[in-house]
PDB file of C-alpha atoms in Angstrom:
ATOM      1  CA  UNK A  11      98.872 140.900  88.720  1.00  0.00           C
ATOM      2  CA  UNK A  12      97.050 139.715  91.798  1.00  0.00           C
ATOM      3  CA  UNK A  13      96.809 135.698  92.600  1.00  0.00           C
ATOM      4  CA  UNK A  14      93.812 134.698  94.114  1.00  0.00           C
ATOM      5  CA  UNK A  15      94.574 131.452  96.499  1.00  0.00           C
ATOM      6  CA  UNK A  16      92.069 128.564  97.312  1.00  0.00           C
ATOM      7  CA  UNK A  17      90.059 129.571  99.675  1.00  0.00           C
ATOM      8  CA  UNK A  18      88.083 126.583 100.299  1.00  0.00           C
ATOM      9  CA  UNK A  19      88.538 122.373  98.784  1.00  0.00           C
ATOM     10  CA  UNK A  20      86.723 121.857  95.931  1.00  0.00           C
ATOM     11  CA  UNK A  21      87.043 118.461  95.151  1.00  0.00           C
ATOM     12  CA  UNK A  22      87.347 116.338  97.834  1.00  0.00           C
ATOM     13  CA  UNK A  23      87.623 112.726  99.132  1.00  0.00           C
ATOM     14  CA  UNK A  24      86.397 111.812 102.712  1.00  0.00           C
ATOM     15  CA  UNK A  25      87.886 109.905 105.706  1.00  0.00           C
ATOM     16  CA  UNK A  26      91.200 107.850 105.923  1.00  0.00           C
ATOM     17  CA  UNK A  27      91.819 105.508 108.456  1.00  0.00           C
ATOM     18  CA  UNK A  28      94.882 103.787 110.276  1.00  0.00           C
ATOM     19  CA  UNK A  29      95.925 101.598 112.633  1.00  0.00           C
ATOM     20  CA  UNK A  30      98.861  99.369 113.615  1.00  0.00           C
ATOM     21  CA  UNK A  31      98.904  95.858 113.860  1.00  0.00           C
ATOM     22  CA  UNK A  32     101.215  92.576 115.393  1.00  0.00           C
ATOM     23  CA  UNK A  33     103.834  92.586 112.854  1.00  0.00           C
ATOM     24  CA  UNK A  34     102.677  95.616 110.806  1.00  0.00           C
ATOM     25  CA  UNK A  35     100.818  98.557 109.908  1.00  0.00           C
ATOM     26  CA  UNK A  36      97.539  99.192 108.063  1.00  0.00           C
ATOM     27  CA  UNK A  37      95.436 101.956 106.326  1.00  0.00           C
ATOM     28  CA  UNK A  38      92.074 102.332 104.319  1.00  0.00           C
ATOM     29  CA  UNK A  39      89.813 104.865 102.311  1.00  0.00           C
ATOM     30  CA  UNK A  40      87.038 104.956  99.957  1.00  0.00           C
ATOM     31  CA  UNK A  41      87.700 105.680  96.235  1.00  0.00           C
ATOM     32  CA  UNK A  42      84.977 108.197  95.658  1.00  0.00           C
ATOM     33  CA  UNK A  43      85.381 112.106  94.716  1.00  0.00           C
ATOM     34  CA  UNK A  44      82.843 114.644  95.447  1.00  0.00           C
ATOM     35  CA  UNK A  45      82.211 118.538  93.857  1.00  0.00           C
ATOM     36  CA  UNK A  46      80.843 120.142  96.816  1.00  0.00           C
ATOM     37  CA  UNK A  47      77.799 116.883  97.909  1.00  0.00           C
ATOM     38  CA  UNK A  48      77.507 116.016  94.543  1.00  0.00           C
ATOM     39  CA  UNK A  49      79.683 112.414  93.844  1.00  0.00           C
ATOM     40  CA  UNK A  50      81.695 113.113  91.044  1.00  0.00           C
ATOM     41  CA  UNK A  51      84.137 109.929  90.477  1.00  0.00           C
ATOM     42  CA  UNK A  52      83.617 106.702  92.312  1.00  0.00           C
ATOM     43  CA  UNK A  53      86.921 104.712  91.324  1.00  0.00           C
ATOM     44  CA  UNK A  54      89.754 107.488  92.382  1.00  0.00           C
ATOM     45  CA  UNK A  55      92.547 105.544  94.674  1.00  0.00           C
ATOM     46  CA  UNK A  56      93.761 107.552  97.419  1.00  0.00           C
ATOM     47  CA  UNK A  57      96.336 105.338  99.157  1.00  0.00           C
ATOM     48  CA  UNK A  58      99.539 105.171  97.360  1.00  0.00           C
ATOM     49  CA  UNK A  59     102.612 103.147  97.353  1.00  0.00           C
ATOM     50  CA  UNK A  60     106.256 105.044  97.810  1.00  0.00           C
ATOM     51  CA  UNK A  61     109.224 102.966  96.695  1.00  0.00           C
ATOM     52  CA  UNK A  62     107.485  99.608  98.150  1.00  0.00           C
ATOM     53  CA  UNK A  63     108.479 101.309 101.790  1.00  0.00           C
ATOM     54  CA  UNK A  64     106.474 103.808 102.385  1.00  0.00           C
ATOM     55  CA  UNK A  65     102.133 104.396 102.384  1.00  0.00           C
ATOM     56  CA  UNK A  66     100.708 107.624 101.921  1.00  0.00           C
ATOM     57  CA  UNK A  67      96.700 108.544 101.895  1.00  0.00           C
ATOM     58  CA  UNK A  68      94.879 111.537 102.681  1.00  0.00           C
ATOM     59  CA  UNK A  69      91.202 113.382 103.054  1.00  0.00           C
ATOM     60  CA  UNK A  70      90.572 117.027 101.059  1.00  0.00           C
ATOM     61  CA  UNK A  71      91.234 118.691  98.241  1.00  0.00           C
ATOM     62  CA  UNK A  72      91.903 115.951  95.589  1.00  0.00           C
ATOM     63  CA  UNK A  73      94.399 118.230  93.218  1.00  0.00           C
ATOM     64  CA  UNK A  74      96.398 118.884  96.207  1.00  0.00           C
ATOM     65  CA  UNK A  75      96.697 115.234  96.893  1.00  0.00           C
ATOM     66  CA  UNK A  76      98.162 114.551  93.577  1.00  0.00           C
ATOM     67  CA  UNK A  77     100.667 117.905  94.014  1.00  0.00           C
ATOM     68  CA  UNK A  78     102.116 116.353  97.018  1.00  0.00           C
ATOM     69  CA  UNK A  79     102.183 113.345  95.786  1.00  0.00           C
ATOM     70  CA  UNK A  80     104.415 114.558  92.827  1.00  0.00           C
ATOM     71  CA  UNK A  81     106.995 116.250  95.961  1.00  0.00           C
ATOM     72  CA  UNK A  82     106.824 112.743  97.598  1.00  0.00           C
ATOM     73  CA  UNK A  83     107.857 110.564  95.006  1.00  0.00           C
ATOM     74  CA  UNK A  84     110.108 113.779  94.160  1.00  0.00           C
ATOM     75  CA  UNK A  85     112.137 113.732  97.099  1.00  0.00           C
ATOM     76  CA  UNK A  86     111.859 109.754  97.754  1.00  0.00           C
ATOM     77  CA  UNK A  87     114.120 109.278  94.006  1.00  0.00           C
ATOM     78  CA  UNK A  88     116.356 112.281  95.292  1.00  0.00           C
ATOM     79  CA  UNK A  89     117.089 110.553  98.007  1.00  0.00           C
ATOM     80  CA  UNK A  90     117.622 107.085  96.401  1.00  0.00           C
ATOM     81  CA  UNK A  91     119.811 108.296  93.300  1.00  0.00           C
ATOM     82  CA  UNK A  92     121.824 111.090  94.961  1.00  0.00           C
ATOM     83  CA  UNK A  93     123.741 109.767  97.599  1.00  0.00           C
ATOM     84  CA  UNK A  94     126.875 108.374  96.858  1.00  0.00           C
ATOM     85  CA  UNK A  95     125.866 105.502  99.458  1.00  0.00           C
ATOM     86  CA  UNK A  96     123.193 104.501  96.764  1.00  0.00           C
ATOM     87  CA  UNK A  97     126.259 102.937  94.270  1.00  0.00           C
ATOM     88  CA  UNK A  98     126.549 100.435  97.545  1.00  0.00           C
ATOM     89  CA  UNK A  99     123.945 100.295  99.553  1.00  0.00           C
ATOM     90  CA  UNK A 100     120.049 100.262  99.038  1.00  0.00           C
ATOM     91  CA  UNK A 101     119.512 103.682 100.024  1.00  0.00           C
ATOM     92  CA  UNK A 102     115.407 104.332 100.778  1.00  0.00           C
ATOM     93  CA  UNK A 103     113.314 107.202 102.445  1.00  0.00           C
ATOM     94  CA  UNK A 104     112.440 106.305 105.865  1.00  0.00           C
ATOM     95  CA  UNK A 105     108.323 106.829 106.005  1.00  0.00           C
ATOM     96  CA  UNK A 106     109.437 109.008 109.659  1.00  0.00           C
ATOM     97  CA  UNK A 107     111.625 111.438 107.561  1.00  0.00           C
ATOM     98  CA  UNK A 108     108.978 111.605 104.823  1.00  0.00           C
ATOM     99  CA  UNK A 109     106.710 112.497 107.949  1.00  0.00           C
ATOM    100  CA  UNK A 110     108.808 114.941 108.984  1.00  0.00           C
ATOM    101  CA  UNK A 111     109.184 116.572 105.544  1.00  0.00           C
ATOM    102  CA  UNK A 112     105.429 117.171 104.848  1.00  0.00           C
ATOM    103  CA  UNK A 113     105.287 118.375 108.347  1.00  0.00           C
ATOM    104  CA  UNK A 114     107.575 121.233 106.972  1.00  0.00           C
ATOM    105  CA  UNK A 115     106.167 121.706 103.339  1.00  0.00           C
ATOM    106  CA  UNK A 116     102.098 121.700 105.274  1.00  0.00           C
ATOM    107  CA  UNK A 117     103.507 124.516 107.434  1.00  0.00           C
ATOM    108  CA  UNK A 118     105.443 126.895 105.233  1.00  0.00           C
ATOM    109  CA  UNK A 119     102.377 126.515 102.588  1.00  0.00           C
ATOM    110  CA  UNK A 120      99.732 127.637 105.202  1.00  0.00           C
ATOM    111  CA  UNK A 121     102.428 130.098 106.353  1.00  0.00           C
ATOM    112  CA  UNK A 122     101.854 131.701 103.489  1.00  0.00           C
ATOM    113  CA  UNK A 123      98.009 131.969 103.094  1.00  0.00           C
ATOM    114  CA  UNK A 124      98.094 129.151 100.376  1.00  0.00           C
ATOM    115  CA  UNK A 125      97.444 125.592 102.403  1.00  0.00           C
ATOM    116  CA  UNK A 126      97.226 122.650 100.946  1.00  0.00           C
ATOM    117  CA  UNK A 127      93.467 121.192 101.992  1.00  0.00           C
ATOM    118  CA  UNK A 128      94.801 117.937 103.252  1.00  0.00           C
ATOM    119  CA  UNK A 129      95.380 115.795 106.270  1.00  0.00           C
ATOM    120  CA  UNK A 130      97.950 113.376 105.290  1.00  0.00           C
ATOM    121  CA  UNK A 131      97.731 109.548 106.858  1.00  0.00           C
ATOM    122  CA  UNK A 132     101.929 108.792 106.520  1.00  0.00           C
ATOM    123  CA  UNK A 133     102.681 104.670 107.340  1.00  0.00           C
ATOM    124  CA  UNK A 134     105.351 102.442 106.704  1.00  0.00           C
ATOM    125  CA  UNK A 135     107.905 100.116 108.218  1.00  0.00           C
ATOM    126  CA  UNK A 136     110.901 101.795 110.221  1.00  0.00           C
ATOM    127  CA  UNK A 137     113.883  99.657 110.350  1.00  0.00           C
ATOM    128  CA  UNK A 138     115.861 101.216 112.517  1.00  0.00           C
ATOM    129  CA  UNK A 139     113.561 100.556 115.297  1.00  0.00           C
ATOM    130  CA  UNK A 140     112.110  97.083 113.329  1.00  0.00           C
ATOM    131  CA  UNK A 141     108.425  98.456 113.649  1.00  0.00           C
ATOM    132  CA  UNK A 142     106.026  99.581 111.814  1.00  0.00           C
ATOM    133  CA  UNK A 143     105.261 103.131 111.624  1.00  0.00           C
ATOM    134  CA  UNK A 144     102.161 104.959 111.584  1.00  0.00           C
ATOM    135  CA  UNK A 145     101.461 109.110 111.832  1.00  0.00           C
ATOM    136  CA  UNK A 146      99.345 112.593 109.938  1.00  0.00           C
ATOM    137  CA  UNK A 147     100.055 115.768 109.239  1.00  0.00           C
ATOM    138  CA  UNK A 148      97.081 118.311 108.582  1.00  0.00           C
ATOM    139  CA  UNK A 149      96.666 121.606 106.632  1.00  0.00           C
ATOM    140  CA  UNK A 150      98.054 123.565 109.710  1.00  0.00           C
ATOM    141  CA  UNK A 151     101.470 121.383 109.630  1.00  0.00           C
ATOM    142  CA  UNK A 152     100.394 119.858 112.789  1.00  0.00           C
ATOM    143  CA  UNK A 153     101.732 116.084 113.747  1.00  0.00           C
ATOM    144  CA  UNK A 154     100.563 113.353 114.881  1.00  0.00           C
ATOM    145  CA  UNK A 155     102.354 109.532 115.404  1.00  0.00           C
ATOM    146  CA  UNK A 156      99.566 107.276 117.283  1.00  0.00           C
ATOM    147  CA  UNK A 157      98.691 103.432 116.921  1.00  0.00           C
ATOM    148  CA  UNK A 158      95.138 104.346 115.570  1.00  0.00           C
ATOM    149  CA  UNK A 159      94.923 107.312 113.433  1.00  0.00           C
ATOM    150  CA  UNK A 160      91.565 109.138 111.502  1.00  0.00           C
ATOM    151  CA  UNK A 161      91.072 112.004 108.927  1.00  0.00           C
ATOM    152  CA  UNK A 162      88.090 113.856 108.219  1.00  0.00           C
ATOM    153  CA  UNK A 163      84.828 112.294 109.617  1.00  0.00           C
ATOM    154  CA  UNK A 164      86.369 109.669 110.281  1.00  0.00           C
ATOM    155  CA  UNK A 165      88.256 111.317 113.430  1.00  0.00           C
ATOM    156  CA  UNK A 166      84.484 111.570 114.916  1.00  0.00           C
ATOM    157  CA  UNK A 167      82.821 108.508 113.344  1.00  0.00           C
ATOM    158  CA  UNK A 168      85.150 105.945 113.212  1.00  0.00           C
ATOM    159  CA  UNK A 169      87.601 106.837 115.716  1.00  0.00           C
ATOM    160  CA  UNK A 170      85.786 105.454 119.028  1.00  0.00           C
ATOM    161  CA  UNK A 171      85.113 102.133 117.204  1.00  0.00           C
ATOM    162  CA  UNK A 172      88.861 101.153 116.778  1.00  0.00           C
ATOM    163  CA  UNK A 173      89.284 102.817 120.250  1.00  0.00           C
ATOM    164  CA  UNK A 174      87.117 100.307 121.961  1.00  0.00           C
ATOM    165  CA  UNK A 175      88.498  97.308 119.304  1.00  0.00           C
ATOM    166  CA  UNK A 176      91.970  97.762 118.744  1.00  0.00           C
ATOM    167  CA  UNK A 177      94.897  95.491 120.602  1.00  0.00           C
ATOM    168  CA  UNK A 178      98.791  95.612 120.499  1.00  0.00           C
ATOM    169  CA  UNK A 179      98.619  91.803 119.562  1.00  0.00           C
ATOM    170  CA  UNK A 180      95.876  92.342 116.887  1.00  0.00           C
ATOM    171  CA  UNK A 181      96.747  89.760 113.418  1.00  0.00           C
ATOM    172  CA  UNK A 182      96.372  90.710 110.004  1.00  0.00           C
ATOM    173  CA  UNK A 183      93.200  89.037 109.777  1.00  0.00           C
ATOM    174  CA  UNK A 184      91.432  91.035 112.731  1.00  0.00           C
ATOM    175  CA  UNK A 185      93.536  94.587 111.736  1.00  0.00           C
ATOM    176  CA  UNK A 186      91.911  93.993 108.094  1.00  0.00           C
ATOM    177  CA  UNK A 187      87.841  92.790 109.934  1.00  0.00           C
ATOM    178  CA  UNK A 188      88.014  95.984 111.673  1.00  0.00           C
ATOM    179  CA  UNK A 189      89.473  98.683 109.645  1.00  0.00           C
ATOM    180  CA  UNK A 190      86.076  97.485 107.072  1.00  0.00           C
ATOM    181  CA  UNK A 191      83.359  97.918 110.230  1.00  0.00           C
ATOM    182  CA  UNK A 192      84.708 101.427 110.631  1.00  0.00           C
ATOM    183  CA  UNK A 193      84.220 101.886 107.014  1.00  0.00           C
ATOM    184  CA  UNK A 194      81.052 100.776 106.800  1.00  0.00           C
ATOM    185  CA  UNK A 195      80.178 102.972 109.522  1.00  0.00           C
ATOM    186  CA  UNK A 196      81.268 105.951 107.805  1.00  0.00           C
ATOM    187  CA  UNK A 197      80.132 104.808 104.164  1.00  0.00           C
ATOM    188  CA  UNK A 198      76.330 104.865 106.481  1.00  0.00           C
ATOM    189  CA  UNK A 199      77.459 108.127 108.194  1.00  0.00           C
ATOM    190  CA  UNK A 200      78.943 110.203 106.637  1.00  0.00           C
ATOM    191  CA  UNK A 201      77.135 111.213 103.336  1.00  0.00           C
ATOM    192  CA  UNK A 202      80.370 111.496 101.194  1.00  0.00           C
ATOM    193  CA  UNK A 203      81.471 108.231 101.619  1.00  0.00           C
ATOM    194  CA  UNK A 204      81.182 105.606  99.694  1.00  0.00           C
ATOM    195  CA  UNK A 205      81.684 101.585 100.520  1.00  0.00           C
ATOM    196  CA  UNK A 206      84.018 100.687  97.680  1.00  0.00           C
ATOM    197  CA  UNK A 207      87.243 101.256  99.369  1.00  0.00           C
ATOM    198  CA  UNK A 208      90.978 100.262  99.745  1.00  0.00           C
ATOM    199  CA  UNK A 209      93.150  98.906 101.983  1.00  0.00           C
ATOM    200  CA  UNK A 210      97.187  99.090 101.780  1.00  0.00           C
ATOM    201  CA  UNK A 211      99.333  97.797 104.781  1.00  0.00           C
ATOM    202  CA  UNK A 212     103.640  97.500 105.001  1.00  0.00           C
ATOM    203  CA  UNK A 213     105.247  95.240 107.069  1.00  0.00           C
ATOM    204  CA  UNK A 214     109.073  94.485 107.315  1.00  0.00           C
ATOM    205  CA  UNK A 215     108.738  92.888 103.956  1.00  0.00           C
ATOM    206  CA  UNK A 216     107.638  95.769 101.637  1.00  0.00           C
ATOM    207  CA  UNK A 217     103.945  97.704 101.109  1.00  0.00           C
ATOM    208  CA  UNK A 218     101.401  96.775  99.033  1.00  0.00           C
ATOM    209  CA  UNK A 219      98.442  98.678  98.079  1.00  0.00           C
ATOM    210  CA  UNK A 220      94.884  96.150  97.171  1.00  0.00           C
ATOM    211  CA  UNK A 221      92.461  96.597  94.225  1.00  0.00           C
ATOM    212  CA  UNK A 222      89.388  98.795  95.156  1.00  0.00           C
ATOM    213  CA  UNK A 223      86.776  96.383  95.809  1.00  0.00           C
ATOM    214  CA  UNK A 224      83.011  96.732  97.226  1.00  0.00           C
ATOM    215  CA  UNK A 225      82.640  96.546 101.185  1.00  0.00           C
ATOM    216  CA  UNK A 226      79.368  93.854 101.970  1.00  0.00           C
ATOM    217  CA  UNK A 227      76.779  96.857 103.163  1.00  0.00           C
ATOM    218  CA  UNK A 228      73.674  94.595 101.998  1.00  0.00           C
ATOM    219  CA  UNK A 229      71.777  94.168 105.843  1.00  0.00           C
ATOM    220  CA  UNK A 230      73.561  97.501 107.533  1.00  0.00           C
ATOM    221  CA  UNK A 231      69.917  99.091 106.320  1.00  0.00           C
ATOM    222  CA  UNK A 232      67.917  96.671 108.691  1.00  0.00           C
ATOM    223  CA  UNK A 233      69.967  97.645 111.697  1.00  0.00           C
ATOM    224  CA  UNK A 234      67.780  99.137 114.851  1.00  0.00           C
ATOM    225  CA  UNK A 235      69.873 102.462 114.476  1.00  0.00           C
ATOM    226  CA  UNK A 236      68.021 103.079 111.081  1.00  0.00           C
ATOM    227  CA  UNK A 237      64.483 101.743 111.333  1.00  0.00           C
ATOM    228  CA  UNK A 238      63.486 102.727 115.065  1.00  0.00           C
ATOM    229  CA  UNK A 239      61.465 105.323 115.135  1.00  0.00           C
ATOM    230  CA  UNK A 240      62.419 108.849 115.518  1.00  0.00           C
ATOM    231  CA  UNK A 241      62.165 109.413 119.610  1.00  0.00           C
ATOM    232  CA  UNK A 242      60.514 105.935 119.837  1.00  0.00           C
ATOM    233  CA  UNK A 243      57.011 108.007 118.798  1.00  0.00           C
ATOM    234  CA  UNK A 244      55.508 104.752 117.614  1.00  0.00           C
ATOM    235  CA  UNK A 245      56.125 105.810 114.272  1.00  0.00           C
ATOM    236  CA  UNK A 246      55.418 109.689 114.313  1.00  0.00           C
ATOM    237  CA  UNK A 247      58.246 111.121 112.462  1.00  0.00           C
ATOM    238  CA  UNK A 248      60.185 108.220 111.992  1.00  0.00           C
ATOM    239  CA  UNK A 249      62.187 107.107 108.956  1.00  0.00           C
TER     240      UNK A 249
END
């Protein structure tokens, strides 16, 4: 019996963005799922805390993300319980190891012409190097480890702002403000983005995912770029 593979995503989430700051790593995503161009679900989290040591988020097909998260949780449990060391040591799956595992999984799936339609962000604390880790894996199995990452439209709309404002000595508060500004830009410019977002951070003390909350965007539509006449034609063809 022949099988038909998914040829394009159906129910999707948009951008996930992240950055490294002084003492940790922070990522952000909105909670909107879209069915094509229709807003389907306004309160669906896409950021996950794995074993209190790793943060995972993804854009793209939500059902594929659910399967990825199930695989990751099973791997983390196996790493914790199946080792002889686990009797004596609190053994946890490192973020970089998970990142490499997902690289292999995504590459295998695309090689079988049955890809997971996701771009995944992995963040955590590297205990061996004693520093934060941040990386991405796309649906082809291509990896990137950087201080700034963005998936989906965020790579075009949020990344320029992040690159302009980021410093390696950002405080946690500055990191949060920068990510919120970037998420506002995405809300205004990406028709499949929402002002309801989640933030998640990971430090040497562990990882936390916030409850969803609304960005303050009450004055955004009064920005000059929103009300200026198109082509400066004194109102002809303007908004």
